CSV table of C-alpha atoms and ligand atoms in Angstrom, one decimal:
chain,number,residue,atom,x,y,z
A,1,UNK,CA,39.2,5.9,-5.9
A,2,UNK,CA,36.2,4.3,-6.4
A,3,UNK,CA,33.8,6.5,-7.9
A,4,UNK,CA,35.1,7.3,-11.4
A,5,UNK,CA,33.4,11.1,-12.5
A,6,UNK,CA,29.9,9.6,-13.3
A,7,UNK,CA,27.0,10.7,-11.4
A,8,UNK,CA,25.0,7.8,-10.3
A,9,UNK,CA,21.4,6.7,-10.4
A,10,UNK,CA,19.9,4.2,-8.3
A,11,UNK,CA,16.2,2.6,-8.5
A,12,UNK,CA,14.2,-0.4,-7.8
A,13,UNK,CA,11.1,-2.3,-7.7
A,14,UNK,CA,8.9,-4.6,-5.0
A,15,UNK,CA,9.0,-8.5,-6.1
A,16,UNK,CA,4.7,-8.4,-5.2
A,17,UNK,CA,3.6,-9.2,-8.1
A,18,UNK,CA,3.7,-8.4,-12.6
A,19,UNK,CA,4.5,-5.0,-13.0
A,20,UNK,CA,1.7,-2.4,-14.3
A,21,UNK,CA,2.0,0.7,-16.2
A,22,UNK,CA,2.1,2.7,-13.7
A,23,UNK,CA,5.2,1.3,-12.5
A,24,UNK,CA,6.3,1.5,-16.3
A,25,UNK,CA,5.1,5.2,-16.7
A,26,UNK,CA,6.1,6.5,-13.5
A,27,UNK,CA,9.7,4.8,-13.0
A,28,UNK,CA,10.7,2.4,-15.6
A,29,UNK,CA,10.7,5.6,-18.5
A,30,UNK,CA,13.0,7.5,-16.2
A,31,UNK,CA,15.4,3.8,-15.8
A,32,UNK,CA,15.4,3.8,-19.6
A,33,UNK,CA,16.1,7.5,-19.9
A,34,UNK,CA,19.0,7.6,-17.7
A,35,UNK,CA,21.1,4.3,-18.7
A,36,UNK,CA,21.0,6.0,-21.8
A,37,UNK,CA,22.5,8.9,-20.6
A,38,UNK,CA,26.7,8.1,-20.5
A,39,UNK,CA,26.9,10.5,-18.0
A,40,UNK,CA,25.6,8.7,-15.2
A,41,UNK,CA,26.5,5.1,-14.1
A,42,UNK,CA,23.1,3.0,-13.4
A,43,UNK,CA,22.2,0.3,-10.9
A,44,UNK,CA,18.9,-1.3,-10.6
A,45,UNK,CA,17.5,-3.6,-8.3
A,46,UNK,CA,15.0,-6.2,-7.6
A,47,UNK,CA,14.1,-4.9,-4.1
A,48,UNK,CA,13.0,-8.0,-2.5
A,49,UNK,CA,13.6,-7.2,0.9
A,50,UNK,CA,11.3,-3.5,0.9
A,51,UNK,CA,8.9,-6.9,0.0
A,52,UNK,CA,8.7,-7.9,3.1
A,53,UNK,CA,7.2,-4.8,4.6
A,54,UNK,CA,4.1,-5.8,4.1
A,55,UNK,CA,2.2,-9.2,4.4
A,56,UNK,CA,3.4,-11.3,1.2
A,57,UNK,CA,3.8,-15.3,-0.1
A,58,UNK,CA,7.2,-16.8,1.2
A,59,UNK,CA,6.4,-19.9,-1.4
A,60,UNK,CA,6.0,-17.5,-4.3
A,61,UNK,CA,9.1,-15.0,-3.5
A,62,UNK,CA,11.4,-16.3,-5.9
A,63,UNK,CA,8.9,-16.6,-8.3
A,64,UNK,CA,7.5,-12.9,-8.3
A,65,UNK,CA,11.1,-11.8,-8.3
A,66,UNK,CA,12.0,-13.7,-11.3
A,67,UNK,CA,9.0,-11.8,-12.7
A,68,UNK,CA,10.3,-8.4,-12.0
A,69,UNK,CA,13.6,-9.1,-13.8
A,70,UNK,CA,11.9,-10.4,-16.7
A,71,UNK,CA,9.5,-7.2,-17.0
A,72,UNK,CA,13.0,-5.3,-16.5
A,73,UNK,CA,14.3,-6.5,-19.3
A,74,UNK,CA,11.2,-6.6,-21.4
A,75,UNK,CA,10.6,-3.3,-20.4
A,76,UNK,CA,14.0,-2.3,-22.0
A,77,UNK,CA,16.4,-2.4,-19.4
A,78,UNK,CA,19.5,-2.6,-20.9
A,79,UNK,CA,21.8,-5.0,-18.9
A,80,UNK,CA,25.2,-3.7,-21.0
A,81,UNK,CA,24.7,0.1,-19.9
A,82,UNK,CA,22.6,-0.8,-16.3
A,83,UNK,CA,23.8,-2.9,-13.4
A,84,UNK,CA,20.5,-5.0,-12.8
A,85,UNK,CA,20.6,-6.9,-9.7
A,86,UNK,CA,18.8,-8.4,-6.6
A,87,UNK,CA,19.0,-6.4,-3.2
A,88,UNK,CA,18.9,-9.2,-1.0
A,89,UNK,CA,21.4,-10.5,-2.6
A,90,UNK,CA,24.2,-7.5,-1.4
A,91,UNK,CA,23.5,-8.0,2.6
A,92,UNK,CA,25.1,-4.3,2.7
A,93,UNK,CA,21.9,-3.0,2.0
A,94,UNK,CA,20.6,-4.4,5.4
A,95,UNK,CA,24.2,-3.3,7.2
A,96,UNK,CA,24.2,0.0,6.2
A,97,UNK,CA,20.3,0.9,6.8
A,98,UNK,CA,21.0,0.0,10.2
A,99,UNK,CA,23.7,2.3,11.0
A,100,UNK,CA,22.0,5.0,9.1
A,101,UNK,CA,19.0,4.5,11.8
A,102,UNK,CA,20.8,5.6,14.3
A,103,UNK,CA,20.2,9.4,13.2
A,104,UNK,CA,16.4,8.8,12.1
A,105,UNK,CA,13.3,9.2,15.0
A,106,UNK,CA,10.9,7.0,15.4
A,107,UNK,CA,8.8,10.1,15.2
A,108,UNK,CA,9.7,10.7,12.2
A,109,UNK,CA,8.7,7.8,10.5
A,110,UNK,CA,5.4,7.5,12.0
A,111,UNK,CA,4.5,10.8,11.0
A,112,UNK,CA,5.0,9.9,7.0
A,113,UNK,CA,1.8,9.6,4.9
A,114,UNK,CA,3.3,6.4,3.2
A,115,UNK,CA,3.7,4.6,6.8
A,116,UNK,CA,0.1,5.6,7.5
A,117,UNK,CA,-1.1,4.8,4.3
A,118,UNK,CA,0.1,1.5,4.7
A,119,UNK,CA,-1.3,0.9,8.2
A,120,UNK,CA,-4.8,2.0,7.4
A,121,UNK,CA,-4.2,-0.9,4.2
A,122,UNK,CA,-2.9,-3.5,7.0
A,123,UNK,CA,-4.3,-3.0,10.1
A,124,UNK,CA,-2.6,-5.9,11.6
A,125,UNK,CA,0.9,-5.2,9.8
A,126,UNK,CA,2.4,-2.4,12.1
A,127,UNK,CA,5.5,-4.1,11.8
A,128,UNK,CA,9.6,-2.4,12.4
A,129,UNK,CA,10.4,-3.3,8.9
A,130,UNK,CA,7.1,-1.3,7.9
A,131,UNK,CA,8.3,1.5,10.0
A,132,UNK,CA,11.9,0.8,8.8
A,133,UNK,CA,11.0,1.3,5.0
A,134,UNK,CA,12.2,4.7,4.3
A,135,UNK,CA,15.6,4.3,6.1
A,136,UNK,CA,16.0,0.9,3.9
A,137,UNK,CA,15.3,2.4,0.9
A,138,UNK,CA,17.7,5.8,2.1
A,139,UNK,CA,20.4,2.9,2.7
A,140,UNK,CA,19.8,1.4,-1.0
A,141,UNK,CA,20.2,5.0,-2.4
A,142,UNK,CA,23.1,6.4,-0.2
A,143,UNK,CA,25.3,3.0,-1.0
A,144,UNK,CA,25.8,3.7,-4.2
A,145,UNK,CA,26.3,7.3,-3.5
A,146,UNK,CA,23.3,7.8,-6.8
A,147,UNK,CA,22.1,11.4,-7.4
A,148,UNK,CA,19.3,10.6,-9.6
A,149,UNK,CA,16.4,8.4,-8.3
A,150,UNK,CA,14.1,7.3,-11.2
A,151,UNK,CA,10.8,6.9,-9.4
A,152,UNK,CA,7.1,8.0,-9.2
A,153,UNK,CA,5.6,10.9,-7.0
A,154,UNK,CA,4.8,8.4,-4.4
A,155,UNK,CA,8.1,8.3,-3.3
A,156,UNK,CA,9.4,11.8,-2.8
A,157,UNK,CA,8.6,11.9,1.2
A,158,UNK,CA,11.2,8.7,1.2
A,159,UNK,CA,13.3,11.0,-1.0
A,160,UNK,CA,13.1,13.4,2.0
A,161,UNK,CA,14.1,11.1,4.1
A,162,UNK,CA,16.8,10.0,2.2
A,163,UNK,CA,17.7,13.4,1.9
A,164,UNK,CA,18.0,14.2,5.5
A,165,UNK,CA,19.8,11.1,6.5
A,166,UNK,CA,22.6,12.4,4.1
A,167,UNK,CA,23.0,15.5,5.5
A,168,UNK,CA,22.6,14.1,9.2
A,169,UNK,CA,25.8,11.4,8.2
A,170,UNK,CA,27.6,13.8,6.3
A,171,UNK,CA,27.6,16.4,9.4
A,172,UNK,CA,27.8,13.9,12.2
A,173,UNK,CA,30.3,11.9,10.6
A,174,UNK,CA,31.8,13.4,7.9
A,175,UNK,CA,30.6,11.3,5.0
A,176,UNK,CA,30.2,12.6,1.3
A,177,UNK,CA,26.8,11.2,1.1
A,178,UNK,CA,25.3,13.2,-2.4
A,179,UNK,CA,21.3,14.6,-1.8
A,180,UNK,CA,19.5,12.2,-3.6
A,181,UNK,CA,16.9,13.7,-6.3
A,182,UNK,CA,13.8,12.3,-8.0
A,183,UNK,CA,14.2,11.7,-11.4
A,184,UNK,CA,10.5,12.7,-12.7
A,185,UNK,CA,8.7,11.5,-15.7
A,186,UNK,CA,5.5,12.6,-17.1
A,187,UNK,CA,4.0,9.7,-15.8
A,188,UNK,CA,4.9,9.9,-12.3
A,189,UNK,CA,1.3,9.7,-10.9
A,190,UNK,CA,-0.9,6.8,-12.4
A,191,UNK,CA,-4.3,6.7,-10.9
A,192,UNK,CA,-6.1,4.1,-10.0
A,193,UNK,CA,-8.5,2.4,-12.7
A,194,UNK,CA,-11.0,2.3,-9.7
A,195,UNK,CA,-11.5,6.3,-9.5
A,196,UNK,CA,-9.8,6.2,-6.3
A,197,UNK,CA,-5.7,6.6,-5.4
A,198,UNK,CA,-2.9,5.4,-7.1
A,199,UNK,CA,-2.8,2.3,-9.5
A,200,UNK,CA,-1.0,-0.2,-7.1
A,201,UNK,CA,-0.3,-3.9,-7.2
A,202,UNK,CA,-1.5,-4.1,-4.1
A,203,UNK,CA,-5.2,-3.3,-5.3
A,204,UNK,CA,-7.3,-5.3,-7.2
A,205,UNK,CA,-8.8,-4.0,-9.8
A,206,UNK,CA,-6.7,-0.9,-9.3
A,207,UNK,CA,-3.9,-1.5,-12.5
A,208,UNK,CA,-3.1,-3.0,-16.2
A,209,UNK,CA,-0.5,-5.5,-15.8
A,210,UNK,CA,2.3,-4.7,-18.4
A,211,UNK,CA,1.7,-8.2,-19.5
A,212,UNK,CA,-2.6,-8.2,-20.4
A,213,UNK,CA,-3.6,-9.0,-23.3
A,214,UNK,CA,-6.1,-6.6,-25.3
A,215,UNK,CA,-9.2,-8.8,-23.8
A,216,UNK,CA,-8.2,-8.3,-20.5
A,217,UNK,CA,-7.2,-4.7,-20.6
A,218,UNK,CA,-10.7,-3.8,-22.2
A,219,UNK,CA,-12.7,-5.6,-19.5
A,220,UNK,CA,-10.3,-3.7,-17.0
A,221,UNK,CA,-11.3,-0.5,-18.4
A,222,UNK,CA,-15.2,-1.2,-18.4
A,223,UNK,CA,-15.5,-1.1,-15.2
A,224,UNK,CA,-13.3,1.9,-14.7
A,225,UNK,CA,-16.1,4.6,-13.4
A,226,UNK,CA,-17.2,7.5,-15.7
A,227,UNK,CA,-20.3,9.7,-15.4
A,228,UNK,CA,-23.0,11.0,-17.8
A,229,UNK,CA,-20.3,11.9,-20.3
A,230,UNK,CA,-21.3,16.0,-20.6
A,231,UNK,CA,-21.0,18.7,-18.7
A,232,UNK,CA,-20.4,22.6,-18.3
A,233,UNK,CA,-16.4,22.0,-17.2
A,234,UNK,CA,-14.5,18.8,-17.6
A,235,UNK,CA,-13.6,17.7,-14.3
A,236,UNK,CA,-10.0,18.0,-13.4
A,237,UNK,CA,-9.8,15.3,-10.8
A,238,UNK,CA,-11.5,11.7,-10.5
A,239,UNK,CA,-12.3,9.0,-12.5
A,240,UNK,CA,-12.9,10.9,-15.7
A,241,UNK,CA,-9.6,13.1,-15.5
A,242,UNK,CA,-8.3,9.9,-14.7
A,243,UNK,CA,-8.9,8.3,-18.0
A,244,UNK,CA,-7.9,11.7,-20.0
A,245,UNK,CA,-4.6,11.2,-18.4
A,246,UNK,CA,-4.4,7.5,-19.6
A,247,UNK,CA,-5.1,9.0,-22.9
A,248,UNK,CA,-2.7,11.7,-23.1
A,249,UNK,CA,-0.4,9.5,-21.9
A,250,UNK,CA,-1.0,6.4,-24.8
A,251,UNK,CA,-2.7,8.7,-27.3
A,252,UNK,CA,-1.7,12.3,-27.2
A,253,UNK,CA,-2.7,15.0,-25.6
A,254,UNK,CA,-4.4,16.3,-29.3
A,255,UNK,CA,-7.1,13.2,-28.5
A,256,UNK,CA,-7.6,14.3,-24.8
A,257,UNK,CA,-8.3,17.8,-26.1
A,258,UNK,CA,-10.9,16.2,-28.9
A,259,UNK,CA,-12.7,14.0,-25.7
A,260,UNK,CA,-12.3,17.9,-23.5
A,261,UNK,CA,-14.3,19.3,-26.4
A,262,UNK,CA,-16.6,16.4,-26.6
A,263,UNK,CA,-17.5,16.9,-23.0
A,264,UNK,CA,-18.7,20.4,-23.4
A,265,UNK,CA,-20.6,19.6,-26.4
A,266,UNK,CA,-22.1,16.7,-27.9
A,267,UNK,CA,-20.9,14.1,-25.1
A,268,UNK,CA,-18.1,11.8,-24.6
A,269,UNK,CA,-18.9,7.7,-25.7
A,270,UNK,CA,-17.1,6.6,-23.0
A,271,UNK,CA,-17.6,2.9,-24.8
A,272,UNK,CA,-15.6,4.1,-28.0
A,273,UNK,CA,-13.1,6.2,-25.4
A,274,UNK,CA,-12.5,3.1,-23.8
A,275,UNK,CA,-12.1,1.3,-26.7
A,276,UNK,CA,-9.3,3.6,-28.4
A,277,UNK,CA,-7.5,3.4,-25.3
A,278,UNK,CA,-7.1,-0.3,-25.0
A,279,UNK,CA,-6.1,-0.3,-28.1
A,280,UNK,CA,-3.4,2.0,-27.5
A,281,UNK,CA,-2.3,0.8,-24.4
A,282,UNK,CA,-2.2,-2.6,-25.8
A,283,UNK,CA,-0.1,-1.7,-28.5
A,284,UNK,CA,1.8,0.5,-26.5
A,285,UNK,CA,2.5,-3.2,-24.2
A,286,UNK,CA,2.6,-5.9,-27.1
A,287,UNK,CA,6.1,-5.3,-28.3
A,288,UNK,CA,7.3,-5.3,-24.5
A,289,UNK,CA,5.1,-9.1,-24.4
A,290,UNK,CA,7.0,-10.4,-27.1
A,291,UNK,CA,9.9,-9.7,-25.9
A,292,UNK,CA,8.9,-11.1,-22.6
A,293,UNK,CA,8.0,-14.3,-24.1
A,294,UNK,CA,11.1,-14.9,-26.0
A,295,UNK,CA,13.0,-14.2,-22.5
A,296,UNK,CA,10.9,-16.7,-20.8
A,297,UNK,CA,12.9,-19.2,-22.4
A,298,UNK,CA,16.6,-17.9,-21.7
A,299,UNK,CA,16.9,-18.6,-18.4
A,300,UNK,CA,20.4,-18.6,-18.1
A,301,UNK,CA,21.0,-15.4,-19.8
A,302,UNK,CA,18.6,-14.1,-17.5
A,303,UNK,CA,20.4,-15.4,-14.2
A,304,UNK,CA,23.8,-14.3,-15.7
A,305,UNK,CA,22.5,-10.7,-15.7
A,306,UNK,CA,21.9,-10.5,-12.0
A,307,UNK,CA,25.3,-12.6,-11.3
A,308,UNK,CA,27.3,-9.9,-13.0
A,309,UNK,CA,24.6,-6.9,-11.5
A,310,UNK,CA,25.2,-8.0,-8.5
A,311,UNK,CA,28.9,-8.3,-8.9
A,312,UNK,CA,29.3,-4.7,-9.7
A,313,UNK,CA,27.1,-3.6,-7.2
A,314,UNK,CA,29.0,-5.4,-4.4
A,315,UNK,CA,32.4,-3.5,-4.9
A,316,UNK,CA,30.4,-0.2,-4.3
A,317,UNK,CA,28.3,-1.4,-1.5
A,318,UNK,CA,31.2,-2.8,0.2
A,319,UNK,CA,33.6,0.3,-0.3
A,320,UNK,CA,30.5,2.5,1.2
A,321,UNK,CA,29.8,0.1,4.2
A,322,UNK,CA,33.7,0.1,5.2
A,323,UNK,CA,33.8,4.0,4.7
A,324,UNK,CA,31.0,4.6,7.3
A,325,UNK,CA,32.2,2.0,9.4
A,326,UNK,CA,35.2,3.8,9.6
A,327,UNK,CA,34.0,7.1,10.0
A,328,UNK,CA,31.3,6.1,12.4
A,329,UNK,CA,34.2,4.5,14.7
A,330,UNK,CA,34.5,1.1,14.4
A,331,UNK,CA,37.4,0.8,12.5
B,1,LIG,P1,6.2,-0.4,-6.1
B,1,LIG,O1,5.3,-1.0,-7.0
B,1,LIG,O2,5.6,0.3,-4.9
B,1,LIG,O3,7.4,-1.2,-5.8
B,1,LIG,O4,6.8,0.9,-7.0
B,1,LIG,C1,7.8,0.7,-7.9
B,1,LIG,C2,8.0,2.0,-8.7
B,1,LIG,O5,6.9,2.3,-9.5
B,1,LIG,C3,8.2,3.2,-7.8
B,1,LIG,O6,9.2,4.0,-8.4
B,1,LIG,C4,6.9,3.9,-7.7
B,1,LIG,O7,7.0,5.2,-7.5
B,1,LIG,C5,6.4,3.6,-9.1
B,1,LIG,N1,4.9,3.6,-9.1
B,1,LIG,C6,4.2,2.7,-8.5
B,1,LIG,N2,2.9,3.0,-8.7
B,1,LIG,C7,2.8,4.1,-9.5
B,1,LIG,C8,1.8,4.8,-10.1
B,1,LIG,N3,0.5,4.5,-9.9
B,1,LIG,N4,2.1,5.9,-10.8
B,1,LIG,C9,3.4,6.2,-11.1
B,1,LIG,N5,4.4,5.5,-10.6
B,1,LIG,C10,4.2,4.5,-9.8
């Protein structure tokens, strides 16, 4: 038997571009907390393919990939207690979302706010693998049988979906698919720096790169949006809550209470605010950069953790892909 009495946890990231902190906050916390934790067995994965979903740089693939596994490991990913390894490297994860499309409608995935999200971002990007995104990253999940999904809120209608596909394959078929839940963090919603959404790679402007340097993430910050600094209520959504939660999050929630008090009194100087908080973030970041930097030059270390990743990772993919080819009828 293959699955020894650990619960597993399964998570990954988009090669499309440097990780920011919301990435950090909202999934790479929960990584760290769990591969910790001896009572789950960990895989993690560059998830190159889900990188193809929407329009991307074929000539800088490798590259951006190569990033994420660095960040990873800066990050504290700990290669002895997590299996860290690239997706498109186990083809299983292509096999098995395939068969596990066979009990997903094509209603359903129009109807998720993530596909039309993405649509209203690229008009011209309507594409199957767009579509197929939730049933790819239900495949990725359900291979390693995981339990625990480290990642932020965004992703709890795929968690649905990843859900239901379970219990469609385990009644249709008979598989012992596990319901996949997210593993939450108090991070798990990083706005945007723009006032607007979530921080995301995908918009400019929008994130702090878990690789800027203080300069950087102070000019980042000054053009986050405030307002007159004062008021009768501090608002609870927008750009200023937005900012308290970046500094509950880097400086304690005793400093956002000082700033709440500010604004119903004297004010809030949103130029020392922003200050403070680039501070903290950066320090938060800089032991993360050094260790980055000193990785930059270990190449071979850093291939030889996603050889033996991906090793492990293959006899569980390829135990689950045989299992469901069987029960589906082809063996
Ligand atoms: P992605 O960048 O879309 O590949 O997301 C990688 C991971 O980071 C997923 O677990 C996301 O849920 C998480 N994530 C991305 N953006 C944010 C954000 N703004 N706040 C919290 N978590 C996020």
């Amino acid at each position: 038997m293959l699955k020894n009495n650990k619960k597993r946890v399964l998570s990954g990231m988009r090669a499309t571009g440097r990780l920011h902190i919301g990435n950090y906050l909202g999934a790479i916390k929960g990584m760290i907390e769990l591969q910790e934790n001896k009572q789950y067995e960990v895989f993690y994965m560059i998830a190159d393919v889900h990188t193809i979903t929407t329009p991307y740089d074929k000539d800088s693939l490798v590259q951006k990939r190569e990033n994420v596994i660095l960040d990873y490991l800066a990050a504290g990913l700990n290669p002895s207690k997590a299996s860290i390894f690239i997706q498109s490297e186990i083809s299983e994860h292509v096999e098995l979302s395939y068969y596990l499309s066979s009990v997903v409608t094509v209603a359903r995935m129009l109807h998720l706010p993530t596909y039309k999200d993405k649509i209203k971002q690229y008009p011209e990007n309507a594409t199957m693998a767009l579509l197929n995104y939730p049933v790819l990253m239900a495949s990725d999940i359900l291979l390693y049988k995981a339990d625990q999904v480290p990642v932020g809120i965004d992703q709890e209608p795929h968690l649905e979906v990843a859900r239901e596909i379970a219990r469609k394959m385990n009644d249709y078929y008979g598989t012992d698919f596990p319901e996949p839940t997210r593993f939450a963090t108090k991070g798990g919603y990083i706005p945007s720096l723009l006032g607007e959404g979530k921080m995301s790679k995908t918009v400019e402007g929008s994130y702090i790169n878990l690789t800027d340097n203080l300069d950087t993430i102070l000019n980042k910050l000054a053009k986050a949006p405030t307002d007159s600094g004062k008021g009768f209520g501090v608002p609870n959504s927008g750009p200023v809550a937005n900012l308290l939660q970046l500094v509950s999050l880097f400086e304690g929630d005793e400093k956002k209470k000082y700033y709440e008090q500010e604004y119903l009194s004297l004010g809030i100087k949103y130029t020392e605010l922003k200050h403070d908080l680039a501070t903290a973030i950066y320090l938060a970041l800089e032991p993360i950069q050094d260790k980055r930097k000193d990785l930059e030059s270990k190449k071979n270390y850093v291939q030889s953790v996603v050889e033996e990743g991906a090793r492990k990772a293959r006899i569980i993919a390829g135990h689950t892909v045989f299992e469901v080819k069987e029960k589906m009828g082809f063996i």
